[in-house]
Coordinates of C-alpha atoms and ligand atoms in Angstrom, one line a residue:
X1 CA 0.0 0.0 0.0
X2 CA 1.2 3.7 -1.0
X3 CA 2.3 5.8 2.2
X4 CA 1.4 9.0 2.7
X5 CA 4.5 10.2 1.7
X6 CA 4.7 8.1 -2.1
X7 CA 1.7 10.0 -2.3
X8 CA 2.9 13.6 -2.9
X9 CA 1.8 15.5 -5.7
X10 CA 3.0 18.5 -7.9
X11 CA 1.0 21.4 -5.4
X12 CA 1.2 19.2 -2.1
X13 CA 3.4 20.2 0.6
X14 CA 4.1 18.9 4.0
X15 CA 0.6 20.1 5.9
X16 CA -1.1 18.0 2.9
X17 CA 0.8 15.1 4.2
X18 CA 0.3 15.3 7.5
X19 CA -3.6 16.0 6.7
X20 CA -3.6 13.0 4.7
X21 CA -2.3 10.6 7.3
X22 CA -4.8 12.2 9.7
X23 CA -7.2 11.5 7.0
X24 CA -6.3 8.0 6.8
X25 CA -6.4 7.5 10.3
X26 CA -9.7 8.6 10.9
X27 CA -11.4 6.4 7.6
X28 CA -9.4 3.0 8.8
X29 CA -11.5 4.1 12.4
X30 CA -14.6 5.1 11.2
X31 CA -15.7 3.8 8.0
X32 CA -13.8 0.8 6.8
X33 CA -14.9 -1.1 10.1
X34 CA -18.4 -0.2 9.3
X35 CA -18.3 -0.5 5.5
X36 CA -19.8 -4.2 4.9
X37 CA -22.5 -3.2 7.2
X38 CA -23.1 -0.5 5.3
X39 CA -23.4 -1.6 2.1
X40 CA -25.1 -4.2 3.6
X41 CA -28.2 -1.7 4.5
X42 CA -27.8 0.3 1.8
X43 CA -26.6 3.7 3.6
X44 CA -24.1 4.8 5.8
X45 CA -25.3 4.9 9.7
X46 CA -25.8 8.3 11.1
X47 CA -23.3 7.4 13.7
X48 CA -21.0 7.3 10.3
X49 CA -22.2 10.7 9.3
X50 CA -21.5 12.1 12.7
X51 CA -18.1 10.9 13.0
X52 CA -16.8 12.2 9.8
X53 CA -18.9 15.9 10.9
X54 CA -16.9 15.6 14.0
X55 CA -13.2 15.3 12.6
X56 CA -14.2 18.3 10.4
X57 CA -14.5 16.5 7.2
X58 CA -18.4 17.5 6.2
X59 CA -17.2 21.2 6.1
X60 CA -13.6 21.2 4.0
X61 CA -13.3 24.2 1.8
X62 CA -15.2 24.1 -2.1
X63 CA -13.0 26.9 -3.3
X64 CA -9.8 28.4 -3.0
X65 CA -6.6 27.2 -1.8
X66 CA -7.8 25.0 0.6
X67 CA -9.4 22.9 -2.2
X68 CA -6.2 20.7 -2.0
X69 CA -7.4 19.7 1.3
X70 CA -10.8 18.4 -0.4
X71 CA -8.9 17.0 -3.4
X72 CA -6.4 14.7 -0.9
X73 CA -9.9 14.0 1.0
X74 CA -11.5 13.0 -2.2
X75 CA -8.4 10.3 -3.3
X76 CA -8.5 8.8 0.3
X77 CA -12.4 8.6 0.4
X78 CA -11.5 6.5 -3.1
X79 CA -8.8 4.7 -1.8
X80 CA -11.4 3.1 0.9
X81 CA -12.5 0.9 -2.4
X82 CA -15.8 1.9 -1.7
X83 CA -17.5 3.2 -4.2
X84 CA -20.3 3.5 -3.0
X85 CA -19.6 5.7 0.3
X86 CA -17.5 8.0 -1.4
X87 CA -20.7 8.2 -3.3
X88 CA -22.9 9.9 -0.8
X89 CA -19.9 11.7 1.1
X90 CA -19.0 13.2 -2.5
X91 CA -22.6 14.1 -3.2
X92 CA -23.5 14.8 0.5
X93 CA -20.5 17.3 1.3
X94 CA -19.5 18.4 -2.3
X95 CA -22.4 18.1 -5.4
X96 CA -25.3 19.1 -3.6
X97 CA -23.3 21.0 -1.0
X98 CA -22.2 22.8 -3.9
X99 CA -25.2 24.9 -4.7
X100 CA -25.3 26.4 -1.4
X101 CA -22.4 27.0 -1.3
X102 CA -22.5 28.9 -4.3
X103 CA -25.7 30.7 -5.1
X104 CA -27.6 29.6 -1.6
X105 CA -28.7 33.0 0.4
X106 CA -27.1 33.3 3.9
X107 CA -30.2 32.3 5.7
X108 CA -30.6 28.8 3.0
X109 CA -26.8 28.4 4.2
X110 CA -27.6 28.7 7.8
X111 CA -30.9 26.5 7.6
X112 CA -29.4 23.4 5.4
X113 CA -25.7 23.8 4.9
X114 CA -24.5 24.3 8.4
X115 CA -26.2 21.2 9.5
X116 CA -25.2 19.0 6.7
X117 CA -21.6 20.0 7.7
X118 CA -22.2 18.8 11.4
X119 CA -23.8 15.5 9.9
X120 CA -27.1 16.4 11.3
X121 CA -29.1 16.4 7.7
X122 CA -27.8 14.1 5.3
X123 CA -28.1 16.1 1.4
X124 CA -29.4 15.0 -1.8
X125 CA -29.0 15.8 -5.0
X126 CA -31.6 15.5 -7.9
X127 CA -31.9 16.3 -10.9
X128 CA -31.6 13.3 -12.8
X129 CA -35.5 12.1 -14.5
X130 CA -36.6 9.3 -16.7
X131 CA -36.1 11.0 -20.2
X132 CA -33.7 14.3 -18.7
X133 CA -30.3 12.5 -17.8
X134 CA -27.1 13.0 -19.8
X135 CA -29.3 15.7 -22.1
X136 CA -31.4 17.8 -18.9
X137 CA -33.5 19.3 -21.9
X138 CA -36.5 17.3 -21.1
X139 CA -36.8 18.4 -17.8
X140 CA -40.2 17.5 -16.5
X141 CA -40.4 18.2 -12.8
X142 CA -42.3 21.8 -12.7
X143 CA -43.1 24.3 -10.3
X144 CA -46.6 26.0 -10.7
X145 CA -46.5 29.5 -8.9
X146 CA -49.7 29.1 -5.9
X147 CA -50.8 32.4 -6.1
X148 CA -49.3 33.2 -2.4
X149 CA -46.0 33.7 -3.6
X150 CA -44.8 30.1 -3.2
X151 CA -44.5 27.0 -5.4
X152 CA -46.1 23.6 -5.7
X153 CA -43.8 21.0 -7.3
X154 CA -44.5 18.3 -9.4
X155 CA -42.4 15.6 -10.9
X156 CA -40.7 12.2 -10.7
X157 CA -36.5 12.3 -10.1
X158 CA -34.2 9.1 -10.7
X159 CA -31.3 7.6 -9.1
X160 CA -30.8 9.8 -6.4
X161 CA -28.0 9.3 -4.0
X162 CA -29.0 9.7 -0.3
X163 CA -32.4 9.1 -1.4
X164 CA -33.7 7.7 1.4
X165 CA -31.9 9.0 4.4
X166 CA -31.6 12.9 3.1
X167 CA -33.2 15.7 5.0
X168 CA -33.3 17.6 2.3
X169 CA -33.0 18.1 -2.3
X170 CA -31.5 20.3 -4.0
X171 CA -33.4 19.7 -7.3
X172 CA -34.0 21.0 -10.7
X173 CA -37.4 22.4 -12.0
X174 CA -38.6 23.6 -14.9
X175 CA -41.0 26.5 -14.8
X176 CA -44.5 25.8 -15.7
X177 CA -45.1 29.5 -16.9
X178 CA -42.1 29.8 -19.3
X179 CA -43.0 29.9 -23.3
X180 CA -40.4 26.9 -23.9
X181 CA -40.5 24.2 -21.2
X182 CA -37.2 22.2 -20.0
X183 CA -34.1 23.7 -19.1
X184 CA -34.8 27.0 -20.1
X185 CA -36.3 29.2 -17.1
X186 CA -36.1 26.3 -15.1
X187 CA -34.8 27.1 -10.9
X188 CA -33.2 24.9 -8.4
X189 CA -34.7 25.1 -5.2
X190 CA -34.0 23.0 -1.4
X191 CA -36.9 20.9 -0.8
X192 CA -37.2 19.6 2.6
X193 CA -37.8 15.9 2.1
X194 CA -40.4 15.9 4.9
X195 CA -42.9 17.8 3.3
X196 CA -46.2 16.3 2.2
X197 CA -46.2 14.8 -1.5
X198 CA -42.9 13.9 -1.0
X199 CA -42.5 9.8 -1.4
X200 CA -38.9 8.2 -1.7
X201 CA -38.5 4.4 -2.8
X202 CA -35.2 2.8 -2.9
X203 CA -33.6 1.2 -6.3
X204 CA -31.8 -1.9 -6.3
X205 CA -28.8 -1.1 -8.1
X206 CA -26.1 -3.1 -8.8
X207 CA -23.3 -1.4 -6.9
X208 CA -22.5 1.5 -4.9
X209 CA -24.8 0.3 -2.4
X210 CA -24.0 2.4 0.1
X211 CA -25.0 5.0 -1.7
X212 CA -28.5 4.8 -1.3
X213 CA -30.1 5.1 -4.7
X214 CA -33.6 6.5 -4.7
X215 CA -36.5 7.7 -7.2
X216 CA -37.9 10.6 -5.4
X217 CA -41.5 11.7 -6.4
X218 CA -43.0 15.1 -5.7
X219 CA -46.4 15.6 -5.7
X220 CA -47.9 19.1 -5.6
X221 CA -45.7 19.6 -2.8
X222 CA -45.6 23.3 -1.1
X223 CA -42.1 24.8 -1.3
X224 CA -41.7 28.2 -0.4
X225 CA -39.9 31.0 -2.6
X226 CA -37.1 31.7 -0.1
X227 CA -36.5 27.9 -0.8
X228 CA -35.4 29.0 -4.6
X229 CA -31.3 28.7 -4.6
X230 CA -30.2 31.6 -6.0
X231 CA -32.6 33.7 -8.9
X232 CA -35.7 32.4 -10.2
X233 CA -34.5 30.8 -14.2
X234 CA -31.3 30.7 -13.6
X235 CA -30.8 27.0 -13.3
X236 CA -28.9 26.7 -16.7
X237 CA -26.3 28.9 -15.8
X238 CA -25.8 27.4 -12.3
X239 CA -25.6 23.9 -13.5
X240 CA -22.8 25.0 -16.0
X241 CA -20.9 25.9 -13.4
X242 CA -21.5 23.8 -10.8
X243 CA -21.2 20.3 -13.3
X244 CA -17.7 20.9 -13.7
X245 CA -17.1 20.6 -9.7
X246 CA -19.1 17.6 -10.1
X247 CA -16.8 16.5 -12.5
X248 CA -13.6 17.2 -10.6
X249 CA -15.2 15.5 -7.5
X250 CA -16.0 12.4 -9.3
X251 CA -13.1 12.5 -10.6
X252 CA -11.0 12.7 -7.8
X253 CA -13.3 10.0 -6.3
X254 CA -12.4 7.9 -9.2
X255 CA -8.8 8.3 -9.0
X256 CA -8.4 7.2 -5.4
X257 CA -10.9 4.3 -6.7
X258 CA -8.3 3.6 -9.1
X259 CA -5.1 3.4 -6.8
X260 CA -7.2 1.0 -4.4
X261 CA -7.8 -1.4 -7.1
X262 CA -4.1 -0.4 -9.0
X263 CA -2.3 -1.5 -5.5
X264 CA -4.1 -5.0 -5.0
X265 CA -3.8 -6.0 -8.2
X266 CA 0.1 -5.1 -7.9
X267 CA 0.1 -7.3 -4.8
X268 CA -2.1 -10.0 -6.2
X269 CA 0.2 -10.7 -9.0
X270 CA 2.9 -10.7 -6.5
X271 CA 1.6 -13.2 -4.3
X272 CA -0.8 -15.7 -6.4
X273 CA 1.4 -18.4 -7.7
X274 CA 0.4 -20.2 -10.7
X275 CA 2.6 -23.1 -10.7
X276 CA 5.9 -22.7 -8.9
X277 CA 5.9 -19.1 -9.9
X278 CA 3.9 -15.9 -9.1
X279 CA 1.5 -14.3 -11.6
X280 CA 3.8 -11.7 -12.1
X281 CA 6.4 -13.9 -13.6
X282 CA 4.1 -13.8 -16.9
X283 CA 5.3 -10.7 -19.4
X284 CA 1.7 -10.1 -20.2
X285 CA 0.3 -9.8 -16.6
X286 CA 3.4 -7.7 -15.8
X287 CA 2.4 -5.6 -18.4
X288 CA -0.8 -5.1 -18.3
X289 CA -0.5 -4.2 -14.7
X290 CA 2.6 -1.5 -15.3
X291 CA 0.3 -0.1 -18.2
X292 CA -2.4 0.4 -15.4
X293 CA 0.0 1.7 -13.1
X294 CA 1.4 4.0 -15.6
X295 CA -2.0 5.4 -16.3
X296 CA -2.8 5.9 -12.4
X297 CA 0.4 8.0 -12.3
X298 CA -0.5 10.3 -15.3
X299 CA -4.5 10.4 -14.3
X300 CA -3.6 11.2 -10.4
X301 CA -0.8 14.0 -11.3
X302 CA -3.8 15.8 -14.2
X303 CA -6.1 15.2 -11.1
X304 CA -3.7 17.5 -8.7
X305 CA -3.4 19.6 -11.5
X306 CA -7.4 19.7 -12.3
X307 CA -7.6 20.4 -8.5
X308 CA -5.1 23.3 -8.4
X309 CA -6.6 25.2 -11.2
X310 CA -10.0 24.8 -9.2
X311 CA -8.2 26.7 -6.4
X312 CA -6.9 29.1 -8.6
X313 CA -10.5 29.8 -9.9
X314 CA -9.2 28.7 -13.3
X315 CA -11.0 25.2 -14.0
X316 CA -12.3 24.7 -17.6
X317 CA -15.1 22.4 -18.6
X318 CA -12.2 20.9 -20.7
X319 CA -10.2 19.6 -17.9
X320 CA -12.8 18.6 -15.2
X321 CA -14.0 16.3 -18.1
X322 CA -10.7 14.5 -19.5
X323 CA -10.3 14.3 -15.6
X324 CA -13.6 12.7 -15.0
X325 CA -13.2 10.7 -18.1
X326 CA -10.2 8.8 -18.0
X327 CA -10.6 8.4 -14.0
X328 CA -13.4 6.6 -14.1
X329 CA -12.8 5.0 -17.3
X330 CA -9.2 3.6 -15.9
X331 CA -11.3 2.6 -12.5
X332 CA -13.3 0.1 -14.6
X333 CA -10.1 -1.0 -16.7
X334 CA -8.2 -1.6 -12.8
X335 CA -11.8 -3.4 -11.9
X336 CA -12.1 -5.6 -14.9
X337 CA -8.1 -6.7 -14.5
X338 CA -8.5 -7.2 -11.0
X339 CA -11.4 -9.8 -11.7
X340 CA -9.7 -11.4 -14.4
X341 CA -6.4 -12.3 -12.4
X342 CA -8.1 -13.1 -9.1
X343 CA -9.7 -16.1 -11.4
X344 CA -12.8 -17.6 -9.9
X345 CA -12.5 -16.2 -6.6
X346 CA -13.4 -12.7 -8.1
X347 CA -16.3 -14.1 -9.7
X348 CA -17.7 -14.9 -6.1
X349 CA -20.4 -12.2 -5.1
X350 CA -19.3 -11.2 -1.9
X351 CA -15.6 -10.9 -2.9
X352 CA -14.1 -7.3 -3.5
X353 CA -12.6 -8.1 -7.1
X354 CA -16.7 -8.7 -7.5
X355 CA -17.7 -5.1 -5.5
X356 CA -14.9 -3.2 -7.4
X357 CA -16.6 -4.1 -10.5
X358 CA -19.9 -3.8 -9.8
X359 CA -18.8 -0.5 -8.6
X360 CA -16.6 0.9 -11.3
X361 CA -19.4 0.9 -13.9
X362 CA -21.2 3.4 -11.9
X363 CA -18.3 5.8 -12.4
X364 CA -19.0 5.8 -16.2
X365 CA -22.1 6.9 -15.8
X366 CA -22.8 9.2 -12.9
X367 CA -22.8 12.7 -13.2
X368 CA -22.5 12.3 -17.0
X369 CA -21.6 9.4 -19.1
X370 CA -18.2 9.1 -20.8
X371 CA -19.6 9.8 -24.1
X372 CA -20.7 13.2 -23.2
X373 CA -17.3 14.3 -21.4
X374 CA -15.8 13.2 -24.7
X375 CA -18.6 16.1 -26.6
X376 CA -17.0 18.2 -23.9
X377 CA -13.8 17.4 -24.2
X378 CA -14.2 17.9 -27.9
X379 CA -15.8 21.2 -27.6
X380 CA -19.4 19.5 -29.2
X381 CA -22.0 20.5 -26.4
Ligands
FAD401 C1 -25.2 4.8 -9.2 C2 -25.8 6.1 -9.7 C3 -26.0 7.2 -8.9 C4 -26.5 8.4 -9.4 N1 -26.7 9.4 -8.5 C5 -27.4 10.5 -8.9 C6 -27.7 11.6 -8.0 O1 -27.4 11.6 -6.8 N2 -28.5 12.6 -8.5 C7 -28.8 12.7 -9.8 O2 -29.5 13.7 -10.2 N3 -28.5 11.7 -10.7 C8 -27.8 10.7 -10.3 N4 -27.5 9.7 -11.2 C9 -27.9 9.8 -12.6 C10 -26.8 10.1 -13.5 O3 -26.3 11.4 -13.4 C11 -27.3 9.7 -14.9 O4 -27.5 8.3 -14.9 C12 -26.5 10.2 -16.0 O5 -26.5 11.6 -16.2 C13 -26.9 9.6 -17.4 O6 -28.3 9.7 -17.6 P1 -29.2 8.5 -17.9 O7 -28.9 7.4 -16.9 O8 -30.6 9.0 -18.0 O9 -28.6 8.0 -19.3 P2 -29.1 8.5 -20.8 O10 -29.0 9.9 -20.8 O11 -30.3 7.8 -21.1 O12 -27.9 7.8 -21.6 C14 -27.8 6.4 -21.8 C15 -26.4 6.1 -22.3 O13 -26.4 6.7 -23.7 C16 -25.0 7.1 -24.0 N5 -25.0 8.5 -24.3 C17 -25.6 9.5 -23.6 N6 -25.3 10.7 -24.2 C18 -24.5 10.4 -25.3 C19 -23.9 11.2 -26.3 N7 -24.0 12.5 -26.2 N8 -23.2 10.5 -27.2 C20 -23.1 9.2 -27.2 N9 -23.6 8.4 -26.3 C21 -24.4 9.0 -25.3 C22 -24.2 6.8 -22.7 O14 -23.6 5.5 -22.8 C23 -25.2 6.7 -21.6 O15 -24.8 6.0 -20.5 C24 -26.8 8.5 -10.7 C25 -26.6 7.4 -11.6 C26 -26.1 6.2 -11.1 C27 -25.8 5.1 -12.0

């Protein structure tokens, strides 16, 4: 396994070591003794939640130079090799966090961020619907102004994270009045998940089951104006903005994904004789594995770089998607060797070779399949 100090980066200094052996510390003690019980119930305990809130890392900085902070976070989170938990902390602390942080009023800040940051209220994020997923065009979900100067809210979301356990949404609507409907003139609003019309009901996916996958139905539920994130109709320009943090999480998520698999697939070939010799003795293994290893190194250094220019209030859609791309995309690559070489014994259900894959496909998928960060990269969307 890779110590803190293999782990240095071009933009990393000595207090980002330290705060990544801290960081360590604190995941080997609260989550990875928890983890299997987790996934087992489908969501992370709120005794889980708490104990990451207490050791500060609910509330780590979204901009600025203490961004690195989040980004060494982020890898470690990964480097748990569950996918699934760094999941709903990514979309708990980070996505959803995000549009608080960003365009939230003070007093939306006080009421839902400050107690997501002390693990009180677990957030949500959901945009995603049955026909508005890579392309949010066909946004459905629409707010009908209730003549009191509030909103009632009407529409199905899909495959949304924390679904269950979340306090709150931070949601997409489109905007019943507007001459085209969709994307255009649509708001984001918090909705409290409490309210009435609101229904969750879990989906069994195939991995990430921590993370708590839910469709979310609102039905002519009463959200108040003050509950609209930032200006009514302005959702398009906030979600251009605030998907390429998405992208830079997931793909910092990915990465330290990647360098869990990457490092027991290096000590698997090591140690699993076929024969009198070790896998590793074969060329081909060898290579594949330094081919994976070689791409880990290129993906984690663009990812410190990706990071950095996030600090630097300099990130283009261009490089939170080739980071977000070849992440995840090199997570599945790791998860599909890592089954292959463990031989039938990854191809038992409860093994990790078997969670790691199940897992990795998420990645591809999840805020925004491959195919569209290659339109992005590309310049075609
Ligand atoms: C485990 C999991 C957790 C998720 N969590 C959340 C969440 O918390 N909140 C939320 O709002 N959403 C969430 N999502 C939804 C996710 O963001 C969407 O699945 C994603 O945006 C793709 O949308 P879709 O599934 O509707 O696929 P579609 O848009 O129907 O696309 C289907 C497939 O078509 C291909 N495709 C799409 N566009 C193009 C293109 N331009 N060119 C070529 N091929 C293309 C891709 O292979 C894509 O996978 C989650 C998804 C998963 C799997």
């Amino acid at each position: 396994m890779s110590t803190v100090q293999e782990l240095s980066a071009p933009g990393l200094d000595e207090s980002h070591a330290q705060f990544r052996a801290r960081v360590r510390a604190v995941l080997a003690r609260e989550v990875l003794p928890h983890a299997d019980g987790w996934e087992q119930r489908r969501q992370i305990s709120a005794e889980g939640w708490r104990a990451l809130a207490d050791e500060g890392l609910l509330a780590l900085p979204h901009a600025g130079a203490g961004f690195l902070d989040s980004a060494v976070f982020l890898e470690e989170l990964g480097r748990t090799g569950y996918a699934g938990i760094r999941a709903a902390v990514g979309v708990h602390a980070y996505m959803a966090a995000s549009y608080l942080t960003a365009f939230g009023s003070p007093e939306l800040r006080e009421r839902y961020l400050a107690p997501a940051r002390r693990g009180e209220h677990v957030a949500a994020l959901a945009i995603t619907e049955a026909d508005a997923g890579s392309d949010l065009r066909r946004l459905t979900t629409t707010a009908v102004a209730d003549g009191d100067g509030g909103y009632r809210v009407t529409g199905v979301k899909r495959h949304v994270a924390n679904g269950s356990r979340a306090g709150f949404y931070v949601t997409v609507v489109a905007n019943a009045e507007a001459s085209s409907p969709g994307l255009a003139g649509a708001s984001l609003f918090v909705i409290d998940a409490d309210l009435p019309g609101v229904t969750r009901t879990p989906q069994q996916t195939l991995g990430w089951l921590s993370a708590d996958v839910c469709q979310v139905d609102f039905a002519d539920v009463p959200v108040s104006s003050d509950h609209l994130i930032g200006r009514p109709g302005r959702a398009l320009i906030q979600l251009m903005s605030a998907l390429d943090f998405e992208r830079l999480v997931a793909g910092l998520l990915a990465v330290g994904g990647a360098l869990f698999c990457v490092e027991l697939l290096k000590q698997l070939i090591r140690t699993h004789r076929i024969g009198d010799a070790p896998l590793s003795a074969k060329q081909t293994v060898r290579h594949r594995v330094a081919d994976l290893d070689a791409e880990l190194e290129l993906v984690r250094h663009y990812g410190y770089h990706a990071a950095w220019s996030h600090s630097q209030g300099k990130l283009s859609t261009r490089t939170a998607s080739i980071l977000k791309l070849r992440a995840t995309e090199l997570a599945v690559a790791a998860a599909e060797a890592f089954a292959r070489y463990s031989g039938a014994r990854g191809y038992q259900e409860e093994s990790t070779a078997a969670r790691l894959y199940r897992d990795s496909l998420a990645g591809v998928i999840a805020a925004g399949p491959s195919e569209v960060m290659r339109d992005l990269v590309s310049g075609e969307m």
